[in-house]
PDB file of C-alpha atoms in Angstrom:
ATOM      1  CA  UNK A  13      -0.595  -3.287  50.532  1.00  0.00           C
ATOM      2  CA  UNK A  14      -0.869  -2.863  47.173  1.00  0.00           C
ATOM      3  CA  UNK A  15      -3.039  -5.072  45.136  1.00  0.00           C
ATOM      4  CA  UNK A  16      -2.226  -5.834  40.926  1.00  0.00           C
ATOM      5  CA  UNK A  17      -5.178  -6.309  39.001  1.00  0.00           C
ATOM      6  CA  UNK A  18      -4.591  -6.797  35.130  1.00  0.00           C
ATOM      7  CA  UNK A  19      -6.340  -3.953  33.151  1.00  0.00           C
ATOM      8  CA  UNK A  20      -7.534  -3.132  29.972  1.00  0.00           C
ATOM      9  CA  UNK A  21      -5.449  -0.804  28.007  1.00  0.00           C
ATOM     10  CA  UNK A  22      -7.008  -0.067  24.401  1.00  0.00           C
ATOM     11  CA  UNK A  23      -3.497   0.393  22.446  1.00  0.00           C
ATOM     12  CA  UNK A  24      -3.359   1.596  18.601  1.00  0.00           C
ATOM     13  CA  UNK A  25      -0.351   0.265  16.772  1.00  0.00           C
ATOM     14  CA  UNK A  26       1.153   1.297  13.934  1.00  0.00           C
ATOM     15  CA  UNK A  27       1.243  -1.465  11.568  1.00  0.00           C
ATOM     16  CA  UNK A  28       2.379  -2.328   7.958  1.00  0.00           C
ATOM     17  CA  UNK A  29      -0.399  -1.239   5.306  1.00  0.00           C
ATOM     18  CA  UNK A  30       0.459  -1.643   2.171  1.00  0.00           C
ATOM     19  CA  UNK A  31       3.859  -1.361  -0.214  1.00  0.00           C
ATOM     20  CA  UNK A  32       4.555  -0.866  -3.529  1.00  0.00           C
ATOM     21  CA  UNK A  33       7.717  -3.290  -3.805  1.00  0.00           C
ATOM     22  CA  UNK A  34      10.552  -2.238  -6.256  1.00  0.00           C
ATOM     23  CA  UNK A  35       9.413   0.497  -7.962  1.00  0.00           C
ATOM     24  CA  UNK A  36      11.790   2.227 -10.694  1.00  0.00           C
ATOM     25  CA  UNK A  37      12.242   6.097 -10.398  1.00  0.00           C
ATOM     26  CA  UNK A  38      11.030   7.019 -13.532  1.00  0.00           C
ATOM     27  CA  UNK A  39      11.936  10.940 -12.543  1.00  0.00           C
ATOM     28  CA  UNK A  40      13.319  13.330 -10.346  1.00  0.00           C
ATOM     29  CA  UNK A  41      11.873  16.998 -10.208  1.00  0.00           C
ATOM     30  CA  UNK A  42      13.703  19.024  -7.828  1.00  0.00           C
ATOM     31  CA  UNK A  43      11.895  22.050  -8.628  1.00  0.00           C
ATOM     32  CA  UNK A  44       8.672  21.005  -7.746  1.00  0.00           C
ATOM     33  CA  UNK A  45       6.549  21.842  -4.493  1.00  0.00           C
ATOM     34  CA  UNK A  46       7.192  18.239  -2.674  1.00  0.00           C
ATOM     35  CA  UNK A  47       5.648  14.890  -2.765  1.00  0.00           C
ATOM     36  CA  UNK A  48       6.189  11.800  -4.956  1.00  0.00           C
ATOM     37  CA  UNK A  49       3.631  10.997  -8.074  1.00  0.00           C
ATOM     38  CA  UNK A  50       2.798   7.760  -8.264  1.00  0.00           C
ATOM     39  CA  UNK A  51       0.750   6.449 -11.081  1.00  0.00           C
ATOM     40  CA  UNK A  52      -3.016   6.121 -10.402  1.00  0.00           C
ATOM     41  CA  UNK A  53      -3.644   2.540 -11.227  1.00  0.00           C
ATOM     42  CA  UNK A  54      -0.067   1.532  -8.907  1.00  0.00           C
ATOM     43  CA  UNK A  55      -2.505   3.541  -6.211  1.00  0.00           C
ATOM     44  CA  UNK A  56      -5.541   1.611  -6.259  1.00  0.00           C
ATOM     45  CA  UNK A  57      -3.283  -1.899  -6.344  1.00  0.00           C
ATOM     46  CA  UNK A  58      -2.119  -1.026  -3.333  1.00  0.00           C
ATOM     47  CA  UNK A  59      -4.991   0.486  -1.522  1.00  0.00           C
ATOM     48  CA  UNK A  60      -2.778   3.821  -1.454  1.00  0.00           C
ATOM     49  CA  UNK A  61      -4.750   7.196  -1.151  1.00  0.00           C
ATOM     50  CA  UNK A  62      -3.650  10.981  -2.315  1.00  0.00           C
ATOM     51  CA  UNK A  63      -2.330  12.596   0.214  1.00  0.00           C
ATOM     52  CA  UNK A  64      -1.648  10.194   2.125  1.00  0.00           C
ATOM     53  CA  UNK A  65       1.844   9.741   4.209  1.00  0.00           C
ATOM     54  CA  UNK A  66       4.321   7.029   3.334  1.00  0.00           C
ATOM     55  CA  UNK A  67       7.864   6.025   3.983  1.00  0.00           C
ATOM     56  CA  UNK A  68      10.001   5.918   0.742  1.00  0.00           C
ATOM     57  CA  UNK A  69      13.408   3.315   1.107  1.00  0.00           C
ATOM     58  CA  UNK A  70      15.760   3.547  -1.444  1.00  0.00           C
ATOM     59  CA  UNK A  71      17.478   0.110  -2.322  1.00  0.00           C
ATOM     60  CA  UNK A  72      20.274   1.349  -4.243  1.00  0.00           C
ATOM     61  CA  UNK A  73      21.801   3.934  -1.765  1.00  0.00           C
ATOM     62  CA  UNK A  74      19.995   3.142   1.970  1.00  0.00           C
ATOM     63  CA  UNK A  75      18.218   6.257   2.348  1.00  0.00           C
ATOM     64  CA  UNK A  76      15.281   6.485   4.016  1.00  0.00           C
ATOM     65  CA  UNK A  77      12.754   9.034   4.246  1.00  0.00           C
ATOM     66  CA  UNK A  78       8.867  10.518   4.163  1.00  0.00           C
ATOM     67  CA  UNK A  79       6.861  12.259   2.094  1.00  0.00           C
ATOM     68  CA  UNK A  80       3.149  12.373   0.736  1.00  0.00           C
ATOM     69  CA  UNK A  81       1.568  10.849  -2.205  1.00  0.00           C
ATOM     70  CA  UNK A  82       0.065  12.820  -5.403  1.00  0.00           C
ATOM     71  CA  UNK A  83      -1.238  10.634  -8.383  1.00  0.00           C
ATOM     72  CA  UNK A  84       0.293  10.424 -11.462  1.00  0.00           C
ATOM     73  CA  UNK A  85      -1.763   9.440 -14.834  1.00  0.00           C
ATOM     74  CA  UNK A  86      -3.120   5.935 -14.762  1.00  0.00           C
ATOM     75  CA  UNK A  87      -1.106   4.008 -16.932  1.00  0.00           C
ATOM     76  CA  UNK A  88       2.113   5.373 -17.635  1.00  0.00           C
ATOM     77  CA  UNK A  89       3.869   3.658 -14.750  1.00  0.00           C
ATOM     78  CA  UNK A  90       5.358   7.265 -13.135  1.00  0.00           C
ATOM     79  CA  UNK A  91       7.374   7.194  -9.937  1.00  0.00           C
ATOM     80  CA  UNK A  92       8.535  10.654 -10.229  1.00  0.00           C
ATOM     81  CA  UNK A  93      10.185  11.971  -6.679  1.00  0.00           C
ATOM     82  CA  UNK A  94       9.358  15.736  -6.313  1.00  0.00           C
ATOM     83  CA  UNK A  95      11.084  18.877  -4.307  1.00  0.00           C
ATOM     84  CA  UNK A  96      13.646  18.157  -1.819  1.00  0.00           C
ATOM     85  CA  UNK A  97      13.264  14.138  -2.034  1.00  0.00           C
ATOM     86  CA  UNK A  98      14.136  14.574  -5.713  1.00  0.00           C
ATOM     87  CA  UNK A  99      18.020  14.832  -4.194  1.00  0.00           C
ATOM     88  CA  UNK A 100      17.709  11.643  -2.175  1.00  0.00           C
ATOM     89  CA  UNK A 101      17.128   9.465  -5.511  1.00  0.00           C
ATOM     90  CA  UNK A 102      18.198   8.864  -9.122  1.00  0.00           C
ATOM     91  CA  UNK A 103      16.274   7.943 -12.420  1.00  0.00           C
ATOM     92  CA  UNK A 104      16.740   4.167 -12.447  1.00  0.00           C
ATOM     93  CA  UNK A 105      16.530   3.654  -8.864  1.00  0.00           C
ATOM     94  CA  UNK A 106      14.808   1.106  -6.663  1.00  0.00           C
ATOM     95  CA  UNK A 107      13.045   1.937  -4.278  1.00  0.00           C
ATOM     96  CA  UNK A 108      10.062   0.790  -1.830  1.00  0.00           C
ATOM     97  CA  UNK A 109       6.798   2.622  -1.160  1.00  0.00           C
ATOM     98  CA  UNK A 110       5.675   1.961   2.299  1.00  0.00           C
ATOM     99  CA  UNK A 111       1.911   3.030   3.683  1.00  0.00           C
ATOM    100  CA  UNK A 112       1.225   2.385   7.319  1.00  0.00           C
ATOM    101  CA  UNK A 113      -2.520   2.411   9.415  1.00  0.00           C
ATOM    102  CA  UNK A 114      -2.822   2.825  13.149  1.00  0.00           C
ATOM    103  CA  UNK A 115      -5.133   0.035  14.434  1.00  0.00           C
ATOM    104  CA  UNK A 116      -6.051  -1.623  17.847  1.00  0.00           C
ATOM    105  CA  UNK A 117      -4.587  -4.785  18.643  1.00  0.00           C
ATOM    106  CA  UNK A 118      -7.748  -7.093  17.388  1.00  0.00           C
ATOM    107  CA  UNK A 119      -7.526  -5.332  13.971  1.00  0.00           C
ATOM    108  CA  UNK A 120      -3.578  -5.390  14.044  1.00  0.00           C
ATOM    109  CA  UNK A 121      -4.058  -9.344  15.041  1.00  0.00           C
ATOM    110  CA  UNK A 122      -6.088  -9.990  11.473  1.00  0.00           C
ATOM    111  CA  UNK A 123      -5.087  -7.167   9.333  1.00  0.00           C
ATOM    112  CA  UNK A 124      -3.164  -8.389   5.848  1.00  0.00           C
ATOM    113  CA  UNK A 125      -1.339  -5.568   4.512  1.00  0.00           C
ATOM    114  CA  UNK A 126      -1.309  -5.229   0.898  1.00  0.00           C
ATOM    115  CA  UNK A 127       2.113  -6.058  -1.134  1.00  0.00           C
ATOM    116  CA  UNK A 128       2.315  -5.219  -4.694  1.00  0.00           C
ATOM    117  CA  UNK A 129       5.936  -6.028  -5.882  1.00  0.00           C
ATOM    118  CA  UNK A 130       6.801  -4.502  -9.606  1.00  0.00           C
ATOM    119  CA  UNK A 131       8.616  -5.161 -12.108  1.00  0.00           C
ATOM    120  CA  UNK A 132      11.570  -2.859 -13.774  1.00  0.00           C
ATOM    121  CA  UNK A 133       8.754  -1.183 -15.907  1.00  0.00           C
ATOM    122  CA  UNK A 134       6.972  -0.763 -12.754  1.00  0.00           C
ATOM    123  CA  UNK A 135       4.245  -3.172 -14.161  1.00  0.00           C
ATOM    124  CA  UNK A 136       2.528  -5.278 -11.484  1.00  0.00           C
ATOM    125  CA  UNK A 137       4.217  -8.627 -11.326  1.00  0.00           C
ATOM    126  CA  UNK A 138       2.876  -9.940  -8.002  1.00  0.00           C
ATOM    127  CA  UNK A 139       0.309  -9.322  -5.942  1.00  0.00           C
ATOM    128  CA  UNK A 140      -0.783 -10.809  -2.725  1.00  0.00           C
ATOM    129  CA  UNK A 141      -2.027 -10.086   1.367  1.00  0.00           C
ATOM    130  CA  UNK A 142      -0.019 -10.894   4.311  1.00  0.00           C
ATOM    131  CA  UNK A 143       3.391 -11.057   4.956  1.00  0.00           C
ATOM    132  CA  UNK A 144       3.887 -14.732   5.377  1.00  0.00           C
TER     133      UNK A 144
END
């Protein structure tokens, strides 16, 4: 007979980190290595880091994809999509910028990703923790 005992899995989870919330495309360089520049100061709002993966979602036309973050000069608001991504947008676009962190389930169960929604000059408007 076989008998259940409940055991203790440690699980990570991929969980919401941080998003940059309506960003303007300020550029699109198709002739560029890859990536997307993203304005230093828009970086350290949203506890983003170089290099860094992230999901891009573009409002106006649904697509969806990843790439990897490069910064752009603090201050001047850039979010210029580079190499092939540069075909999946347009100057003037919306779009979101999406981090995510593997945790275990206690951190996941406290964690309070970072939201930082901008404004059409890609100013900060809001900024807040959590997602309710």
């Amino acid at each position: 007979m076989f008998t259940h005992f409940k055991e203790t899995i440690n699980m990570n989870i991929t969980m919401l980190y941080s998003k940059l919330h309506r960003a303007t495309v300020t550029d699109a360089n198709l002739n560029y290595v890859g990536s997307i520049t993203i304005d230093q100061a828009l970086l350290d709002a949203a506890n983003m880091r170089v290099g860094q993966k992230i999901d891009i979602v573009n409002v106006n036309n649904g697509e969806r994809f990843s790439t990897y973050i490069i910064p752009g000069e603090r201050g001047k608001r850039d979010i210029c999509l580079n190499g092939a991504a540069a075909r999946k947008v347009h100057k003037g676009d919306k779009i979101i910028i999406i981090a995510y962190a593997s945790m275990d389930e206690k951190e996941a169960d406290v964690y309070q990703p970072k939201i930082v929604i901008l404004d059409d000059d890609n100013a900060i408007a809001q900024e807040f923790e959590g997602l309710e």
